[in-house]
Coordinates of C-alpha atoms in Angstrom, one line a residue:
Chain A
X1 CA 142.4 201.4 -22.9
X2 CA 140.1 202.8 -25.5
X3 CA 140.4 202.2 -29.1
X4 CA 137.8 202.9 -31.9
X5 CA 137.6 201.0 -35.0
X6 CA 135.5 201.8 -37.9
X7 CA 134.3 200.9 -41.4
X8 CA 136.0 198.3 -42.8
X9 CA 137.9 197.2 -40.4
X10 CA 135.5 195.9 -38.1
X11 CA 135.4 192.8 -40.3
X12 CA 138.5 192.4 -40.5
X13 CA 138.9 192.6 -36.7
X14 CA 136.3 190.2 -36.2
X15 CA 137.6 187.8 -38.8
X16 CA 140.6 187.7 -36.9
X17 CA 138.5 186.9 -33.4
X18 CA 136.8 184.2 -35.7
X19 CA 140.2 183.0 -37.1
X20 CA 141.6 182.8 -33.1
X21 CA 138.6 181.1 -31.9
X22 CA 139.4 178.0 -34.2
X23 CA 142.5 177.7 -31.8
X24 CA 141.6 178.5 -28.5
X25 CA 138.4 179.6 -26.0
X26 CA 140.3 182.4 -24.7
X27 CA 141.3 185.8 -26.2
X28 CA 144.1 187.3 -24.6
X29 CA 143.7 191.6 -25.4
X30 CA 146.6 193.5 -24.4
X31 CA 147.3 196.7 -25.6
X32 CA 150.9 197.6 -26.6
X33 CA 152.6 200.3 -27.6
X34 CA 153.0 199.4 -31.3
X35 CA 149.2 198.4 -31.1
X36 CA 146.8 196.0 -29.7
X37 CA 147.4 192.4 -29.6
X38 CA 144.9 189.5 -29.5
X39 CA 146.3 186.2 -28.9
X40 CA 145.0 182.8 -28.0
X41 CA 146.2 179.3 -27.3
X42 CA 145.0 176.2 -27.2
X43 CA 143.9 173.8 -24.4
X44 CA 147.1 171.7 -25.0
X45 CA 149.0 174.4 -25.3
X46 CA 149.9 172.8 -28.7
X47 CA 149.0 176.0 -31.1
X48 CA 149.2 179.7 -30.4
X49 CA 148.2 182.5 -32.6
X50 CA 148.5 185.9 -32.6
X51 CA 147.7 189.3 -34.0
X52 CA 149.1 192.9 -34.0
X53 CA 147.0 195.6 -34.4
X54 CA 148.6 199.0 -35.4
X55 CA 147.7 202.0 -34.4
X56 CA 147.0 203.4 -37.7
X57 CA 144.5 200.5 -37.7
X58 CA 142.1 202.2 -35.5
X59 CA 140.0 205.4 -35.7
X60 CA 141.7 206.1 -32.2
X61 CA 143.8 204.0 -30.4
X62 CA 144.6 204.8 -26.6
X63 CA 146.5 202.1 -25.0
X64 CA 146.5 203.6 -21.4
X65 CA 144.3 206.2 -19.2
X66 CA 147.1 208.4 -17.8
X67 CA 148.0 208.6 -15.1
X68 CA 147.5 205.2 -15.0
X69 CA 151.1 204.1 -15.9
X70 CA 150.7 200.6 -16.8
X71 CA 147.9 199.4 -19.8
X72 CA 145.1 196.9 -19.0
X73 CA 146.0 193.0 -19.9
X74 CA 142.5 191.3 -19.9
X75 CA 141.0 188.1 -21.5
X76 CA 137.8 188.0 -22.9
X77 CA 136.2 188.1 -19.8
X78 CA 137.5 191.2 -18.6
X79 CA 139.6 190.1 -15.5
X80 CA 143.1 190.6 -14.9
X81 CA 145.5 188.3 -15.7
X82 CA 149.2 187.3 -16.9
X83 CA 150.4 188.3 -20.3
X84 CA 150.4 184.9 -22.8
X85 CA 153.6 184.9 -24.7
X86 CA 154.7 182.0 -26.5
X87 CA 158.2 182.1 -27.4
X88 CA 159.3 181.5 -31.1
X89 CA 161.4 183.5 -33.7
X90 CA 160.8 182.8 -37.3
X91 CA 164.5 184.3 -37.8
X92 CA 165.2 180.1 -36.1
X93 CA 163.7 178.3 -38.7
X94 CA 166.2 177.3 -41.7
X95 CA 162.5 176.4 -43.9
X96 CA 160.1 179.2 -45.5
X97 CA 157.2 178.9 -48.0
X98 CA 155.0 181.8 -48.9
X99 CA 152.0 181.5 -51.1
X100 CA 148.9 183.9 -52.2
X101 CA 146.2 182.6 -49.5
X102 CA 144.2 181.7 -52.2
X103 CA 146.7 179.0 -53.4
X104 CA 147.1 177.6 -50.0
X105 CA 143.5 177.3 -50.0
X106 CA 143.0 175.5 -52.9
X107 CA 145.7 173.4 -51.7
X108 CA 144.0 171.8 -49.3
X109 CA 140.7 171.6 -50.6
X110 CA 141.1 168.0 -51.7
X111 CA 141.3 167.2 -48.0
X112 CA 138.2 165.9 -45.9
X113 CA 137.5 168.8 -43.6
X114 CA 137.2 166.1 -41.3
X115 CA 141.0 165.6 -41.6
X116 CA 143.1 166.5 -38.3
X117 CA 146.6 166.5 -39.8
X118 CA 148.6 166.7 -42.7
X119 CA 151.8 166.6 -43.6
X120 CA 153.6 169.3 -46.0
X121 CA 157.1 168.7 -47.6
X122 CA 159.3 169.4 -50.4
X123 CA 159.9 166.3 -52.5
X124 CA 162.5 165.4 -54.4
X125 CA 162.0 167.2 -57.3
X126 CA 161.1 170.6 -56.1
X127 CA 157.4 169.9 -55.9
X128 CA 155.5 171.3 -52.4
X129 CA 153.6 168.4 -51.6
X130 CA 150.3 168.3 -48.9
X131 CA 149.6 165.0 -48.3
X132 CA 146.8 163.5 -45.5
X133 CA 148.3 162.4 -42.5
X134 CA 147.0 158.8 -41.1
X135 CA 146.8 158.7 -36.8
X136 CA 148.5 155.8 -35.5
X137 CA 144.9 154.3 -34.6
X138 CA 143.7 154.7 -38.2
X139 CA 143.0 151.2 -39.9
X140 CA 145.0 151.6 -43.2
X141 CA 143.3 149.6 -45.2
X142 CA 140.0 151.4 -44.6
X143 CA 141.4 155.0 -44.8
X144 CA 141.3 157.2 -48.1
X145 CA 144.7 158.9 -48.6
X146 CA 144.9 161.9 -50.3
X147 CA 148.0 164.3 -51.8
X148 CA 148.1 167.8 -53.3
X149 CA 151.5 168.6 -55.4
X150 CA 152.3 171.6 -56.8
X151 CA 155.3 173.1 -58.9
X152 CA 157.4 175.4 -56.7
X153 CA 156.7 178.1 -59.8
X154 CA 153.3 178.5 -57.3
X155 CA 155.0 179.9 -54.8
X156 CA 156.7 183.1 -54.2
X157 CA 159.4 182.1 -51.9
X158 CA 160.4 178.8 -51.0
X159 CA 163.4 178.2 -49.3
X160 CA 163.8 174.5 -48.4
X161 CA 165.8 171.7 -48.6
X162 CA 164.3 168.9 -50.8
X163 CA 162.9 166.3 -48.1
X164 CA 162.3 168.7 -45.5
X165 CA 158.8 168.1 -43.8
X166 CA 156.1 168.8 -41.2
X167 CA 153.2 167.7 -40.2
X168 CA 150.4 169.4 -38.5
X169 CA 147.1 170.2 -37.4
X170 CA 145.1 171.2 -40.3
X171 CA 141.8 172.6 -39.0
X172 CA 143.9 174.9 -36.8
X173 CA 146.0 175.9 -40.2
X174 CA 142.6 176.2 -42.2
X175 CA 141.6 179.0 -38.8
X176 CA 144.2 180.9 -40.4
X177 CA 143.8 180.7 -43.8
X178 CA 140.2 181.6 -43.8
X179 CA 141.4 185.1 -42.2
X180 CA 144.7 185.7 -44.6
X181 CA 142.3 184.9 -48.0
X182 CA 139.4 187.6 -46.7
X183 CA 142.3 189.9 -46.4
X184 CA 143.9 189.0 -49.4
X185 CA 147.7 189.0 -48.2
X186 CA 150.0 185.9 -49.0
X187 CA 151.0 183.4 -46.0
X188 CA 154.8 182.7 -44.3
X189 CA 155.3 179.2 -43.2
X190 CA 158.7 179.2 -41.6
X191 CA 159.4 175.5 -40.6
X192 CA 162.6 174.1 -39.1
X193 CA 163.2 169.5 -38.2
X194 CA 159.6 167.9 -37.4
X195 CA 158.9 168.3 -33.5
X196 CA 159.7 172.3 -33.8
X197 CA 157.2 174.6 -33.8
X198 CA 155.9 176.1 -37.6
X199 CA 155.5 179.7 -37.8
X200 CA 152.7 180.7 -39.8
X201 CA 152.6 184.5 -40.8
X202 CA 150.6 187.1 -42.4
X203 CA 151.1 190.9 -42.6
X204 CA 150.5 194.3 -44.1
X205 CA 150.7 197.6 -42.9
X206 CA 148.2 198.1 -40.5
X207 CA 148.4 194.4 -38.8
X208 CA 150.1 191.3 -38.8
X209 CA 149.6 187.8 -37.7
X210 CA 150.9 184.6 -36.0
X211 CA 150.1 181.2 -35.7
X212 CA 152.5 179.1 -33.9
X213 CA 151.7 175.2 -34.3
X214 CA 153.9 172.3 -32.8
X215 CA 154.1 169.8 -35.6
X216 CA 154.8 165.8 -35.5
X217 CA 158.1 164.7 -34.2
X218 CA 158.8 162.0 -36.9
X219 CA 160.8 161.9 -39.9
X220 CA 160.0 162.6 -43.6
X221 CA 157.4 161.7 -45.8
X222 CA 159.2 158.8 -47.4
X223 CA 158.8 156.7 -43.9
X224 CA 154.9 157.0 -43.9
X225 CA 154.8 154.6 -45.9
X226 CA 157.9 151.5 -45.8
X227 CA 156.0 149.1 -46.3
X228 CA 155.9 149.9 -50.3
X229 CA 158.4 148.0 -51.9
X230 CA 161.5 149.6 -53.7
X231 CA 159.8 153.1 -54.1
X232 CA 161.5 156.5 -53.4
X233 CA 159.9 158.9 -51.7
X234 CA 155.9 158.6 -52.6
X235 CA 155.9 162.3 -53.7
X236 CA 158.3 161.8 -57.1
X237 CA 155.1 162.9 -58.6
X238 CA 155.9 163.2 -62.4
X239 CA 152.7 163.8 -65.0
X240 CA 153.4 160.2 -65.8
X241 CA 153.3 158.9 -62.2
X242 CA 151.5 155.6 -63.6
X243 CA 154.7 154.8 -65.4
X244 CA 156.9 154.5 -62.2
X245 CA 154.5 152.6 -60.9
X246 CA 155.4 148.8 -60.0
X247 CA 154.0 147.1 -63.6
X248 CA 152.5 144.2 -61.7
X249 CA 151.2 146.5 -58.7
X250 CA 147.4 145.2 -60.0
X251 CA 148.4 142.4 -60.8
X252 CA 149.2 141.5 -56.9
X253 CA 145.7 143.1 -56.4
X254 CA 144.1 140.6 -58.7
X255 CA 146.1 137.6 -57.2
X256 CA 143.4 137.6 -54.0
X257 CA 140.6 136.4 -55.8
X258 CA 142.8 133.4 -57.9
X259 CA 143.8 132.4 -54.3
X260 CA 140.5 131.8 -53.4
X261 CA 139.8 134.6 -51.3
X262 CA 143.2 134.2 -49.4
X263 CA 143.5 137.8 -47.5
X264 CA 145.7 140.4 -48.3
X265 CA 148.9 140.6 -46.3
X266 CA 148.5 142.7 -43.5
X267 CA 150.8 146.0 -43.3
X268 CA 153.5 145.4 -41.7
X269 CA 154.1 148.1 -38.7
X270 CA 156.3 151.0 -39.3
X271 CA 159.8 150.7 -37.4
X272 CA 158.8 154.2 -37.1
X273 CA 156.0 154.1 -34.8
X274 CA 157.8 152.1 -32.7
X275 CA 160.4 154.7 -32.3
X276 CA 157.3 156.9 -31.5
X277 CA 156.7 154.7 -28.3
X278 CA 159.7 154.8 -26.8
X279 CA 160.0 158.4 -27.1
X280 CA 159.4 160.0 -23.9
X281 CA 155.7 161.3 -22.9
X282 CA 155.1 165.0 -23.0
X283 CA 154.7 166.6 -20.0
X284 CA 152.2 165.7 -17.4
X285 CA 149.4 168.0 -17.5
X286 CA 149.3 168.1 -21.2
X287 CA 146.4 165.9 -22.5
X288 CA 148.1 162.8 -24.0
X289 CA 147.1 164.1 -27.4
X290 CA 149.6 162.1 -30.0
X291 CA 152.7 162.7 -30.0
X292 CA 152.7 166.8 -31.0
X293 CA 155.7 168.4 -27.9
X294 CA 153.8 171.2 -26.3
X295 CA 155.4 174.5 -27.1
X296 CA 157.0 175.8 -24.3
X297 CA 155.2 179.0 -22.9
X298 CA 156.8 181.3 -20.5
X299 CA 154.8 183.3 -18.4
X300 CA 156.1 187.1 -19.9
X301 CA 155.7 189.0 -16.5
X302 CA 159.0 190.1 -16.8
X303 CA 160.2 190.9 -20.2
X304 CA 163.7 190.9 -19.4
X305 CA 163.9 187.2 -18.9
X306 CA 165.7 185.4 -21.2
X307 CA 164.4 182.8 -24.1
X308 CA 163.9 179.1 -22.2
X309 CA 165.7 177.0 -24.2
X310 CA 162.6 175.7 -26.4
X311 CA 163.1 172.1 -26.4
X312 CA 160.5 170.0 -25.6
X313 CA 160.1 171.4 -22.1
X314 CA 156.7 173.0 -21.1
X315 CA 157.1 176.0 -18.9
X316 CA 153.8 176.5 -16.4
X317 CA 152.8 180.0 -16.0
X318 CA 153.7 181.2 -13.0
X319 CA 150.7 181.9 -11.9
X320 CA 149.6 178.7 -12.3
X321 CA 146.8 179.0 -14.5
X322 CA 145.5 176.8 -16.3
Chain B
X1 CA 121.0 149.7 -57.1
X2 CA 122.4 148.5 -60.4
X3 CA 124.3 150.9 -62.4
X4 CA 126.4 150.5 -66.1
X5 CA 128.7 152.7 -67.7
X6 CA 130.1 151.8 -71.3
X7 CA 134.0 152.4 -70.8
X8 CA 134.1 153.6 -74.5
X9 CA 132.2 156.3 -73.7
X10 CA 134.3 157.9 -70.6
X11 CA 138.0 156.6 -71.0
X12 CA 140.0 157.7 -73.6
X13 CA 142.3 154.9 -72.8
X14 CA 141.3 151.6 -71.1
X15 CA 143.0 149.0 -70.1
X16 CA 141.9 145.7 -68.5
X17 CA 142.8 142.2 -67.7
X18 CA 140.4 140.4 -65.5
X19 CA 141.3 137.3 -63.4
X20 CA 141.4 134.6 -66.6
X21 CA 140.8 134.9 -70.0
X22 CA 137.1 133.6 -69.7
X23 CA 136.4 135.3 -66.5
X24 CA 137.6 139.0 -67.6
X25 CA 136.5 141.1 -65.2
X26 CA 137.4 142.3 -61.5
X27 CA 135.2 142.9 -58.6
X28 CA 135.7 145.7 -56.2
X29 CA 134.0 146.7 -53.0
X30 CA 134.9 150.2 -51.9
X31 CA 132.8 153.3 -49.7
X32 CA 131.0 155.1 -52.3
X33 CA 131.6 158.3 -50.5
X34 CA 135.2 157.8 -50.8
X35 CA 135.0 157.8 -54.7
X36 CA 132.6 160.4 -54.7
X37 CA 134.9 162.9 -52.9
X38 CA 137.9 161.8 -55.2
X39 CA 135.8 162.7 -57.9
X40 CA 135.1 166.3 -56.5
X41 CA 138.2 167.2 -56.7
X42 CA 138.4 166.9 -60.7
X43 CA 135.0 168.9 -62.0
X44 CA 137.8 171.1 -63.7
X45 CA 140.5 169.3 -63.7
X46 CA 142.5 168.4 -67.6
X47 CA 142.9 164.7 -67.0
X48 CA 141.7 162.0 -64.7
X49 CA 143.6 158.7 -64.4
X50 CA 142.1 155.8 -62.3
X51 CA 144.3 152.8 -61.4
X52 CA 144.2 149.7 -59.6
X53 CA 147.5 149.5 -57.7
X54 CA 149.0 148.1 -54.8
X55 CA 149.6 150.0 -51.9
X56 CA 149.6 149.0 -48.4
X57 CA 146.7 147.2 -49.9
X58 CA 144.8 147.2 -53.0
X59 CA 143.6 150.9 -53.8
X60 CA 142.2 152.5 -56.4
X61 CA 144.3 155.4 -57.3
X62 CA 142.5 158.3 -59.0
X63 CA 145.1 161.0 -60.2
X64 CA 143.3 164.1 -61.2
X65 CA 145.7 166.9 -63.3
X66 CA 144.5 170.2 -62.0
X67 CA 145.1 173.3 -64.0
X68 CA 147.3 175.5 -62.4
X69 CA 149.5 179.3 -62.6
X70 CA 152.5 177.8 -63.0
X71 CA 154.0 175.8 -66.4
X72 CA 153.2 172.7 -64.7
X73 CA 149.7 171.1 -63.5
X74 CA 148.8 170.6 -59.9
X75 CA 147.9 166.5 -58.9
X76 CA 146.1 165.4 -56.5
X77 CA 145.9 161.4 -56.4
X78 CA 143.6 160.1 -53.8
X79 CA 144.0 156.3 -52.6
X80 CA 140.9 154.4 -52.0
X81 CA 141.2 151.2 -50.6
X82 CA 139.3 148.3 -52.3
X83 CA 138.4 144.8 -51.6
X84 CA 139.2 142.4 -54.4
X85 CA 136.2 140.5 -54.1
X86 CA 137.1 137.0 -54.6
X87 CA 135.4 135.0 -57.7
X88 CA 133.5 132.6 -55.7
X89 CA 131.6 135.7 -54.3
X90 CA 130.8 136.9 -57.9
X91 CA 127.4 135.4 -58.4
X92 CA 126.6 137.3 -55.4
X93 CA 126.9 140.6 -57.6
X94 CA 125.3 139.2 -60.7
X95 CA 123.0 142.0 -62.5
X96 CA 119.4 141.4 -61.4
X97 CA 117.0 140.0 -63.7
X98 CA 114.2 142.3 -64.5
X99 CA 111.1 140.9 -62.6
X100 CA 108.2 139.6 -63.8
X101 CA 106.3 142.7 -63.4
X102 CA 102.2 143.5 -63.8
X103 CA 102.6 146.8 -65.0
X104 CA 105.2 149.0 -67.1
X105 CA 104.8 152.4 -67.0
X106 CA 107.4 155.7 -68.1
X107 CA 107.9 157.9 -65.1
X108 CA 106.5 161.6 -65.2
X109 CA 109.1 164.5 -65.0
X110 CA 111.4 163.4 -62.3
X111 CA 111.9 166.8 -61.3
X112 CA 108.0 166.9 -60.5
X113 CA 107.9 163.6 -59.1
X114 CA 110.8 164.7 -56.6
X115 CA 108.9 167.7 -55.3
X116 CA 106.0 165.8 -54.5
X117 CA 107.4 163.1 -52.9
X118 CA 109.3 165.8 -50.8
X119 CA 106.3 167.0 -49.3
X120 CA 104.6 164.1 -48.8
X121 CA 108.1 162.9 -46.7
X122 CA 106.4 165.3 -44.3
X123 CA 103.5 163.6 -43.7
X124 CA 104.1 160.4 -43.9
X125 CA 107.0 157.5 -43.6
X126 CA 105.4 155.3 -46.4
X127 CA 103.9 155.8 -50.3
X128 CA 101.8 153.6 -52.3
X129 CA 103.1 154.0 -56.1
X130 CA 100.5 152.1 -58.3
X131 CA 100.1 152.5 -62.5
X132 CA 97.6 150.7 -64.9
X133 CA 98.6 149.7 -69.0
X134 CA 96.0 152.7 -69.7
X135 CA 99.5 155.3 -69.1
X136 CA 98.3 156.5 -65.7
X137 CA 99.9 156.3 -62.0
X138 CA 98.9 157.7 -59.0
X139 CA 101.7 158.2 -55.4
X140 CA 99.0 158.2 -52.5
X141 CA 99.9 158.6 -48.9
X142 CA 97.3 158.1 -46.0
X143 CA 97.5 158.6 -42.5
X144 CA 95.2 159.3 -39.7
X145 CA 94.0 162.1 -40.4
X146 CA 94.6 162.8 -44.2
X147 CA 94.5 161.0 -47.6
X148 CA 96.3 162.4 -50.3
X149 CA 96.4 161.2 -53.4
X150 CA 98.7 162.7 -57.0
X151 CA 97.3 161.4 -60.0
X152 CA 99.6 161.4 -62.9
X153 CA 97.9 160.6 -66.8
X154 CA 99.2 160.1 -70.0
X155 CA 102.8 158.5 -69.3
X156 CA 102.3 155.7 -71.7
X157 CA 103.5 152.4 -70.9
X158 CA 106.4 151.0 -72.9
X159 CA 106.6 148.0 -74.8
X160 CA 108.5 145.3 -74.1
X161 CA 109.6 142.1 -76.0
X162 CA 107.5 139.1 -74.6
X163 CA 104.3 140.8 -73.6
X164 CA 102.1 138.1 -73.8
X165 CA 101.6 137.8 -69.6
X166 CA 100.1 141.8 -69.8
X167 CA 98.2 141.4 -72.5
X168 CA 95.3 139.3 -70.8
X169 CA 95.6 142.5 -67.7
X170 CA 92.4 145.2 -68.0
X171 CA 94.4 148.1 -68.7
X172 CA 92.5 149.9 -66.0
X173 CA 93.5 147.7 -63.5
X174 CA 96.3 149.2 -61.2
X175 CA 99.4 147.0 -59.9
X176 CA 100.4 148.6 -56.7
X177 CA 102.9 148.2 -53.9
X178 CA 104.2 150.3 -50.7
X179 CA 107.1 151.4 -49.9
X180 CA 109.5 153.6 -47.8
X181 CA 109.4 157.1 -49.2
X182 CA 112.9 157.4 -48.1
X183 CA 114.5 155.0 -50.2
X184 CA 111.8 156.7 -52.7
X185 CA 113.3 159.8 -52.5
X186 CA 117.1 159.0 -52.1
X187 CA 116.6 157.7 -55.9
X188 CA 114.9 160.4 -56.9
X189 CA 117.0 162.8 -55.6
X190 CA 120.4 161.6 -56.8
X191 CA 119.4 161.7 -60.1
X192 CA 120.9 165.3 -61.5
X193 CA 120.6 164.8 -65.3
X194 CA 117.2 164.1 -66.9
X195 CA 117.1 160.5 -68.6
X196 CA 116.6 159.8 -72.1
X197 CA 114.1 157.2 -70.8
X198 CA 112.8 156.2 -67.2
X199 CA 110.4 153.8 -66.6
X200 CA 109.1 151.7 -63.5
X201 CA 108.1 147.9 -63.7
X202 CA 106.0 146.8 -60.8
X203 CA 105.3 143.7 -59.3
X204 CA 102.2 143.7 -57.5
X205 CA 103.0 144.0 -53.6
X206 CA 106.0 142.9 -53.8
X207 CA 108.7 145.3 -55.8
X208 CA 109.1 148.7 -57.4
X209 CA 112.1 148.4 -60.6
X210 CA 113.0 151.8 -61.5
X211 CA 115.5 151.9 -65.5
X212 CA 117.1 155.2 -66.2
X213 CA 118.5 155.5 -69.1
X214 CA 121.0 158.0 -70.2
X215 CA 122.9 157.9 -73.7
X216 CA 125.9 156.2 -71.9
X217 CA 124.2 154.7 -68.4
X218 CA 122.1 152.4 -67.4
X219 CA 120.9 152.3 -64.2
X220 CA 118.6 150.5 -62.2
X221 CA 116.9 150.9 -58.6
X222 CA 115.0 148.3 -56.9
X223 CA 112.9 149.0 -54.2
X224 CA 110.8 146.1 -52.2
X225 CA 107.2 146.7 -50.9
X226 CA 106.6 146.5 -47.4
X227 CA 103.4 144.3 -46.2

């Protein structure tokens, strides 16, 4: 393999080495055909991202040394290995947003970058609502909670069903976003039911990118929070939110210190999470990290194999690697 | 730290109702850096709205309205929890009385005072602040092998109503006390607007009282001297 890459484009190749490091240790180089690819995954195998290369791209792009028939596969380290190909179609997925980068960005710059997941949905009401996303082991009552709505106006496509929600790892999403606002290109979120894999997706003519990330197996946004009496999904965000609000919600607050200190009744647990117990545990050798399913990954030696059925099963690679 | 805001002066619109009609006010405990990050997010935005509600537990709600491309603003509302503090806590939070202090002196340019008290962190962990009545204060830090000693003149020394203790001091004579240059320069370095007034009070070996006053704020800092 031999490619050459100059001027400009040396950032932007490195930005996307930068943007794939956020995801995994590895990079996967394989040159293709239609152009080079870098992909990496993550230790959990719970996010893979991607990017396409074309051969316009470079200066000069060789993918093979004749005679030598078939190209190099190498990760960073220069050794042989299996190809990494995780198996997803956007073309699946009933749900797509795109945005400029730049509004996806200052979407989620309320958020603590500390944050791991958040959850993005369409409320009733046709606003595209972010909001933070609480791990089971979170004390409520100590956690901020944040939310980021916006008018669907922002956004140049959106094709989803009011409801519809996923939630995901946001410092892997942020990886991505990063790369797609140096480039200036807008951002494809194809989503399908919480538990399947999003699709993030970026492109132009001389490259394109993927990030695949498992989301949250759980419901919409309205069951985050059932323990809030009588209210609709927390997201009916009008400009006059405050008047929707339960008229003696601060009142109830104020009633703690006329009952002498008398403690606040504690949240009462989520029917939900105890769904989330019983539901079985991901697949041994896959850290027991919440409750994301591990994309299935198929070990691509043989490109004629068919699609696993992608659901929630976790296909080794064949070789065994780790 | 002691800090007041007059609500005329921020809200448009305020509304209130404290536990009882005698006792109208609330006490909250929250993280500062909670607040402080919810705040963030609105340096542009159009409106802020802060509300005590009920969530899974009391909260402060602060909805900020965002400007945005579209015919409609962007909100973010944050949700802090609080702690209704209950009122037989509340004379634990009572304003602190000003102390009884040896010497009142205005504080040079904060802005100076900052950097020098930045490079003395350096040297050493504590700093002695001590004034006189005659407008001077000097910050001296000693250690082993250095003494080093910033003399400030002229600051005046304000007036207060019953002066009668201070008028019997020689106005040469400093009041002094030592303290942790830290805490020191955590108060001097939140401070991002310059004061219509600052002053310092000090209680001979035993306190430092720092007033800032802007048009709006009032805000105290007290400091206690270690032996």
């Amino acid at each position: 393999m031999k490619c050459l890459v100059t001027g400009g484009n040396v950032r932007v190749l490195g930005k996307a080495a930068h943007s794939l490091s956020r995801i995994g240790d590895e990079l996967y180089l394989e040159p293709l055909e239609n152009g080079l690819s870098l992909r990496t995954v993550n230790a959990s195998r719970s996010a893979f991202a991607c990017f396409l290369f074309a051969p316009l791209f470079f200066q000069h792009y060789q993918a093979a040394r004749p005679p030598q028939a078939q190209p190099p596969r190498c990760k960073v380290l220069m050794k042989e290995c299996e190809s990494l190909q995780a198996i997803f179609d956007p073309a699946q997925c009933p749900n797509l947003l795109r945005a400029p980068a730049r509004v996806l960005v200052e979407a989620v710059a309320p958020f603590s970058p500390a944050l791991s997941e958040v959850t993005l949905g369409v409320s009733p009401g046709r606003r595209v609502v972010f909001r933070s996303y609480l791990e089971e082991d979170t004390d409520a009552t100590k956690a901020m909670m944040t939310e980021m709505s916006l008018n669907e106006e922002e956004f140049q496509q959106l094709e989803a069903q009011e409801g519809a929600s996923i939630t995901f790892c946001l410092k892997e999403f942020r990886g991505l976003l990063s790369f797609a606002e140096s480039a200036n290109l807008p951002l494809n979120i194809h989503f399908d039911v919480p538990g399947r894999p999003a699709i993030f997706t970026i492109e132009d003519s001389l490259l394109d990118g993927h990030f695949v990330l498992a989301t949250l197996s759980e419901p919409d946004l309205c069951s985050q929070e059932p323990s809030r009496p009588g209210q609709g999904a927390h997201s009916t965000m009008h400009l006059d939110d405050f008047a929707n609000d339960d008229i003696d919600s601060y009142m109830i607050a104020m009633e703690t210190t006329v009952c002498e200190g008398a403690a606040v009744a504690p949240c009462t647990p989520s029917p939900l999470s105890e769904e989330e117990e019983a539901e079985p545990s991901v697949v041994p050798g896959t850290p027991p990290l919440k409750k994301f399913r591990s994309l299935f990954f198929g070990s691509v030696l043989a490109p004629t194999e068919p699609p696993c059925e992608p659901n929630p099963v976790l296909a080794e690679d064949s070789d065994g690697e780790g | 730290m002691w800090c007041e805001l007059g609500q005329g002066n921020f809200f448009d619109e305020f509304q209130m109702e404290g536990v009882a009609a005698d006792h109208n006010e609330i006490y909250l405990e929250l993280t500062p850096e909670n607040l402080s990050r919810a705040l963030k997010t609105a340096q542009n935005a159009k409106t802020v709205k802060i509300k005590l509600t009920n969530k899974h537990c009391p909260c402060l709600t602060v909805a900020v309205e965002l400007p945005s491309l579209s015919s409609s603003s962007r909100i973010v509302t944050h949700d802090i929890p609080v702690g209704v503090i209950p009122r037989k806590l509340w004379t634990d939070f009572r304003e602190p009385t000003v102390p009884d202090f040896d010497v009142s002196i205005y504080l040079p340019v904060l802005k100076t005072m900052k950097s020098v008290v930045e490079r003395m962190k350096n040297i050493s962990n504590h700093v002695v602040i001590e004034a006189n009545l005659k407008g001077e204060m000097n910050l001296k830090i000693e250690t082993d092998l250095v003494c080093i000693t910033t003399h400030f003149k002229d600051l005046g020394n304000p007036l207060w109503a019953s002066e009668d203790a201070s008028q019997d001091r020689d106005s040469e004579n400093m009041a002094e006390a030592r303290i942790d240059i830290k805490k020191l320069l955590q108060f001097l370095a939140g401070q991002q607007v310059n004061p219509t007034k600052a002053l310092c009070n000090i209680v001979h070996n035993r306190i430092v009282h720092f007033i800032l006053l802007h048009e709006d704020v009032s805000l105290q800092y007290f400091i206690p001297a270690l032996s």
